[in-house]
Amino acid sequence: MKDTFYITSAIYYVNDVPHVGHTYEIVACDVIARYHRLRGDKVFFLTGSDEHSQNVARAAQDRGLTPQAWTDQIVPIWQQVWRRLEVTNDDWIRTSEDRHASRVQEFMQTLHDRGDIYLGSYEGPYCDSCEEFKVESELVDGKCPIHLIPVRFVSEENYFFRLSAYQDRLLRLYEEVPRFVIPEIRRNEVLSFVRSGLRDLSVSRAAALWGVPIPWDPKHVTYVWVDALLNYITAPGYGAEPERFESIWPADVHMVGKDITRFHAVIWPAMLIAAGVAPPRSVCAHGFLSFQGQRMSKSLGTGIDPNEVLDRFGADGYRWYLLREVQFGQDGDFTWDSIRNRYNAELANGLGNLASRVLAMVGSYFEGEVPRPSSREGTGRLAASGTDLAKQFDDHMLNLELNEAFEALNAFIRTANRFLVEVAPWAMAKDSAKRHELADVLYEALEGLRIIALLAAAAIPGASARLWEQLGQAGSVAAQRVPEAAAWGRLEPGTKTRRGDPLFPRLEE
Ligand code: MSP
């Protein structure tokens, strides 16, 4: 029985090192995965590498290596970036691993046995970067409309999957599961694509050597997209560990870029239905990140190295920026100015300043101990907005509305800073008659910080853990459980706080 929240990123073509654009998706996945763990869900978070691409084979050839030797070298470089970004994936699947490849063969055999695969021939333009046959009408001056590189004319005998037979079944799926494709704009694209009629899909390549051999005709290898999509079921144990597979599948969220929605929302569910496996629950398509208005690409010199961004802003600054700057589902633009400005405004001056002011005052006026308020429910405005925040944040996160969730959190940080300016506890401290009022104000501010640390844990895990510790809270913040832990008033009076180093040192130009 399914008991696990299962989220996946796309698996990456490892023909080169990653750029910042590739990390947007993994950060979004990680934030969702971490939040579900905070809610107490069992989570399986999968990412990996798509290795049987012709571009990977070419990258290896250019370096005089076998594709396997090349991917063995480059995969750890990607994994190291994921680690620096504090991505908590539970597994990393490589499509060249036997645990994957042997199951791909079984899956293909199943489709063949069920009569859904036949031999035919295909002619048409093919884009090596998309790894996809194109139709003449989508080409721009004979080039791929996405990669703007010349397409290759391919004519070969291939095995075909009867995708066309699944048109009505897919339309029914989109009808029955309205959030199968989100956001709406991508759902509409998928609907009109499927309604306009599906063609059968070529699922093998005759000329390629690098790939998973078709079991009944090993002169052919499995089409790289079919091979790649199957990672989502081979990693959780399809065909190998039935009990484990049933506890994880279907995927709750396949997070993908808008360029590959069709593979995930059309071909993938059709393949699964054909093999008698349940389709995933949702395909969530994000937009593209550019660099100063240009397509991110290593070869164009616009593929910013994530390590460079990490060196300057740390994992928290990096992750916060992506979540805040990019409107989920839409395209976004990375610039060095925008990341520095946002870091300074929202992290250094916003959250960092709030924490250091409050902890400094508690240090000076209450010997670093959480003061006893007249009521734990709170008397000021902060308690009401803190309670609203936790509820709103939870709803947004469960609906995959990342921007809305972090907008609400950031608004609360602003409210808390404004609250302090308005009630001016530093002035109250000069008047001994206002001691109780001062205790109320600082209790609320500390409790606000505790809730911020908790809700921010999925996004900025490092700063959130430090803040949690500065607030004198026991255990790790990641081990807390929402919604209970986010209830207002759980902060114990008398707890010893500690003024630490600034959470986010201000960065100069
Ligand atoms: N290997 C395929 C996916 C197979 S999934 C079964 C692939 N790989 S990729 O390396 O080209 O892209 C991996 C993911 O990164 C995709 O979801 C893609 O949309 C995303 N992005 C690649 N460049 C991007 C940006 N510049 N901005 C945001 N996401 C980007 O496609």
Coordinates of N, CA, C and O in Angstrom, one line a residue, residues 304-368:
I304 N 26.0 29.9 -16.0 CA 26.7 30.3 -14.8 C 26.9 29.1 -13.9 O 26.0 28.2 -13.7
D305 N 28.2 29.0 -13.4 CA 28.6 27.8 -12.5 C 27.9 28.0 -11.2 O 28.2 28.9 -10.5
P306 N 27.1 27.0 -10.7 CA 26.5 27.1 -9.4 C 27.5 27.3 -8.3 O 27.3 27.9 -7.3
N307 N 28.8 26.7 -8.5 CA 29.8 26.8 -7.4 C 30.1 28.3 -7.2 O 30.4 28.7 -6.0
E308 N 30.1 29.1 -8.3 CA 30.5 30.5 -8.1 C 29.4 31.2 -7.3 O 29.7 32.0 -6.4
V309 N 28.2 30.9 -7.5 CA 27.1 31.5 -6.8 C 27.1 31.0 -5.3 O 26.9 31.8 -4.4
L310 N 27.4 29.7 -5.2 CA 27.5 29.2 -3.8 C 28.6 29.8 -3.0 O 28.5 30.2 -1.8
D311 N 29.8 30.1 -3.7 CA 30.9 30.7 -3.0 C 30.5 32.1 -2.5 O 30.9 32.5 -1.4
R312 N 29.7 32.8 -3.3 CA 29.4 34.2 -2.9 C 28.2 34.3 -1.9 O 28.2 35.2 -1.1
F313 N 27.2 33.4 -2.1 CA 26.0 33.6 -1.3 C 25.6 32.5 -0.4 O 24.7 32.6 0.3
G314 N 26.4 31.4 -0.5 CA 26.1 30.2 0.4 C 24.8 29.5 -0.1 O 24.0 30.1 -0.9
A315 N 24.6 28.3 0.4 CA 23.4 27.6 -0.1 C 22.1 28.3 0.3 O 21.2 28.3 -0.5
D316 N 22.1 28.9 1.5 CA 20.8 29.6 1.9 C 20.5 30.8 1.0 O 19.3 30.9 0.6
G317 N 21.5 31.6 0.7 CA 21.3 32.8 -0.1 C 20.8 32.3 -1.5 O 19.9 32.9 -2.1
Y318 N 21.4 31.3 -2.0 CA 21.2 30.8 -3.4 C 19.7 30.3 -3.4 O 18.9 30.6 -4.3
R319 N 19.4 29.4 -2.5 CA 18.1 28.8 -2.5 C 17.0 29.8 -2.3 O 15.9 29.8 -3.0
W320 N 17.2 30.7 -1.4 CA 16.2 31.8 -1.1 C 15.9 32.6 -2.3 O 14.8 32.9 -2.7
Y321 N 17.0 33.0 -3.0 CA 16.9 33.8 -4.2 C 16.0 33.1 -5.3 O 15.1 33.7 -5.8
L322 N 16.3 31.8 -5.5 CA 15.6 31.1 -6.6 C 14.1 31.0 -6.2 O 13.2 31.3 -7.0
L323 N 13.8 30.8 -4.9 CA 12.4 30.6 -4.5 C 11.6 32.0 -4.6 O 10.5 32.0 -4.9
R324 N 12.3 33.0 -4.3 CA 11.7 34.4 -4.2 C 11.7 35.0 -5.6 O 10.7 35.7 -5.9
E325 N 12.8 34.9 -6.4 CA 12.9 35.7 -7.6 C 12.0 35.2 -8.7 O 11.5 35.9 -9.5
V326 N 11.9 33.8 -8.8 CA 11.3 33.3 -10.0 C 9.8 32.9 -9.7 O 9.5 32.2 -8.7
Q327 N 8.9 33.5 -10.4 CA 7.5 33.2 -10.3 C 7.3 31.8 -10.8 O 7.5 31.5 -12.0
F328 N 6.9 30.9 -9.9 CA 6.8 29.5 -10.3 C 6.0 29.3 -11.5 O 4.9 29.8 -11.6
G329 N 6.5 28.5 -12.5 CA 5.8 28.3 -13.7 C 6.2 29.2 -14.8 O 6.1 29.0 -16.0
Q330 N 6.7 30.4 -14.4 CA 7.1 31.4 -15.4 C 8.6 31.4 -15.5 O 9.3 30.8 -14.7
D331 N 9.1 32.1 -16.6 CA 10.5 32.2 -16.8 C 11.1 33.2 -15.8 O 10.4 34.1 -15.3
G332 N 12.4 33.1 -15.5 CA 13.0 34.1 -14.6 C 14.4 34.4 -15.2 O 14.9 33.7 -16.0
D333 N 15.0 35.5 -14.7 CA 16.3 35.9 -15.2 C 17.2 36.0 -14.0 O 17.0 36.7 -13.1
F334 N 18.4 35.3 -14.1 CA 19.4 35.4 -13.1 C 20.3 36.6 -13.4 O 20.8 36.7 -14.5
T335 N 20.6 37.5 -12.5 CA 21.6 38.5 -12.6 C 22.3 38.6 -11.3 O 21.7 38.4 -10.2
W336 N 23.6 39.0 -11.3 CA 24.4 39.1 -10.1 C 23.8 40.2 -9.2 O 23.8 40.1 -8.0
D337 N 23.3 41.3 -9.8 CA 22.7 42.4 -9.0 C 21.4 41.9 -8.3 O 21.2 42.2 -7.2
S338 N 20.6 41.2 -9.0 CA 19.3 40.8 -8.4 C 19.6 39.9 -7.2 O 18.9 39.9 -6.2
I339 N 20.5 39.0 -7.4 CA 20.7 38.1 -6.2 C 21.3 38.8 -5.0 O 20.9 38.6 -3.9
R340 N 22.3 39.7 -5.3 CA 22.9 40.5 -4.2 C 21.8 41.4 -3.5 O 21.7 41.5 -2.3
N341 N 21.0 42.1 -4.3 CA 20.0 42.9 -3.8 C 19.0 42.2 -2.9 O 18.6 42.6 -1.8
R342 N 18.6 41.1 -3.4 CA 17.6 40.3 -2.6 C 18.2 39.7 -1.4 O 17.6 39.8 -0.3
Y343 N 19.4 39.3 -1.5 CA 20.1 38.8 -0.3 C 20.2 39.9 0.8 O 19.8 39.7 1.9
N344 N 20.6 41.1 0.4 CA 20.8 42.1 1.3 C 19.4 42.6 1.9 O 19.3 42.8 3.1
A345 N 18.4 42.7 1.0 CA 17.2 43.3 1.5 C 16.4 42.3 2.3 O 15.9 42.7 3.4
E346 N 16.3 41.0 1.9 CA 15.4 40.1 2.6 C 16.1 39.3 3.6 O 15.5 38.9 4.7
L347 N 17.4 38.9 3.4 CA 18.0 38.1 4.4 C 18.9 38.9 5.3 O 18.7 38.8 6.5
A348 N 19.8 39.7 4.8 CA 20.6 40.5 5.8 C 19.8 41.5 6.6 O 19.7 41.5 7.8
N349 N 19.1 42.4 5.8 CA 18.3 43.4 6.5 C 17.0 42.9 7.1 O 16.4 43.5 8.0
G350 N 16.4 41.9 6.4 CA 15.1 41.4 6.8 C 15.2 40.4 8.0 O 15.2 40.8 9.2
L351 N 15.4 39.2 7.7 CA 15.5 38.1 8.7 C 16.7 38.3 9.6 O 16.5 38.2 10.9
G352 N 17.8 38.5 9.1 CA 19.1 38.6 9.9 C 19.0 39.7 10.9 O 19.3 39.5 12.1
N353 N 18.5 40.9 10.5 CA 18.4 42.0 11.3 C 17.3 41.8 12.4 O 17.6 42.1 13.6
L354 N 16.2 41.2 12.0 CA 15.2 40.9 13.0 C 15.8 40.0 14.2 O 15.6 40.3 15.3
A355 N 16.5 38.9 13.7 CA 17.0 38.0 14.7 C 18.0 38.7 15.6 O 18.0 38.5 16.8
S356 N 18.9 39.5 15.0 CA 20.0 40.0 15.8 C 19.5 41.1 16.8 O 19.9 41.2 17.9
R357 N 18.5 41.9 16.3 CA 17.9 42.9 17.2 C 17.2 42.3 18.4 O 17.4 42.6 19.6
V358 N 16.4 41.3 18.1 CA 15.6 40.7 19.2 C 16.5 39.9 20.2 O 16.4 40.1 21.4
L359 N 17.5 39.2 19.7 CA 18.3 38.4 20.6 C 19.2 39.4 21.4 O 19.5 39.1 22.6
A360 N 19.6 40.5 20.8 CA 20.4 41.4 21.5 C 19.6 42.1 22.7 O 20.1 42.2 23.8
M361 N 18.4 42.4 22.4 CA 17.5 43.0 23.4 C 17.2 42.0 24.6 O 17.3 42.4 25.7
V362 N 17.0 40.8 24.2 CA 16.7 39.8 25.2 C 18.0 39.6 26.0 O 17.9 39.4 27.3
G363 N 19.1 39.7 25.4 CA 20.4 39.6 26.1 C 20.5 40.7 27.1 O 20.9 40.5 28.3
S364 N 20.3 41.9 26.6 CA 20.5 43.1 27.5 C 19.4 43.2 28.6 O 19.8 43.6 29.7
Y365 N 18.2 43.0 28.2 CA 17.1 43.3 29.2 C 16.7 42.1 30.1 O 16.1 42.3 31.1
F366 N 16.9 40.9 29.6 CA 16.4 39.7 30.3 C 17.5 38.7 30.5 O 17.2 37.5 30.6
E367 N 18.7 39.1 30.5 CA 19.9 38.2 30.7 C 19.8 37.0 29.7 O 20.2 35.9 30.1
G368 N 19.3 37.3 28.6 CA 19.3 36.2 27.5 C 18.2 35.2 27.7 O 18.1 34.2 27.0

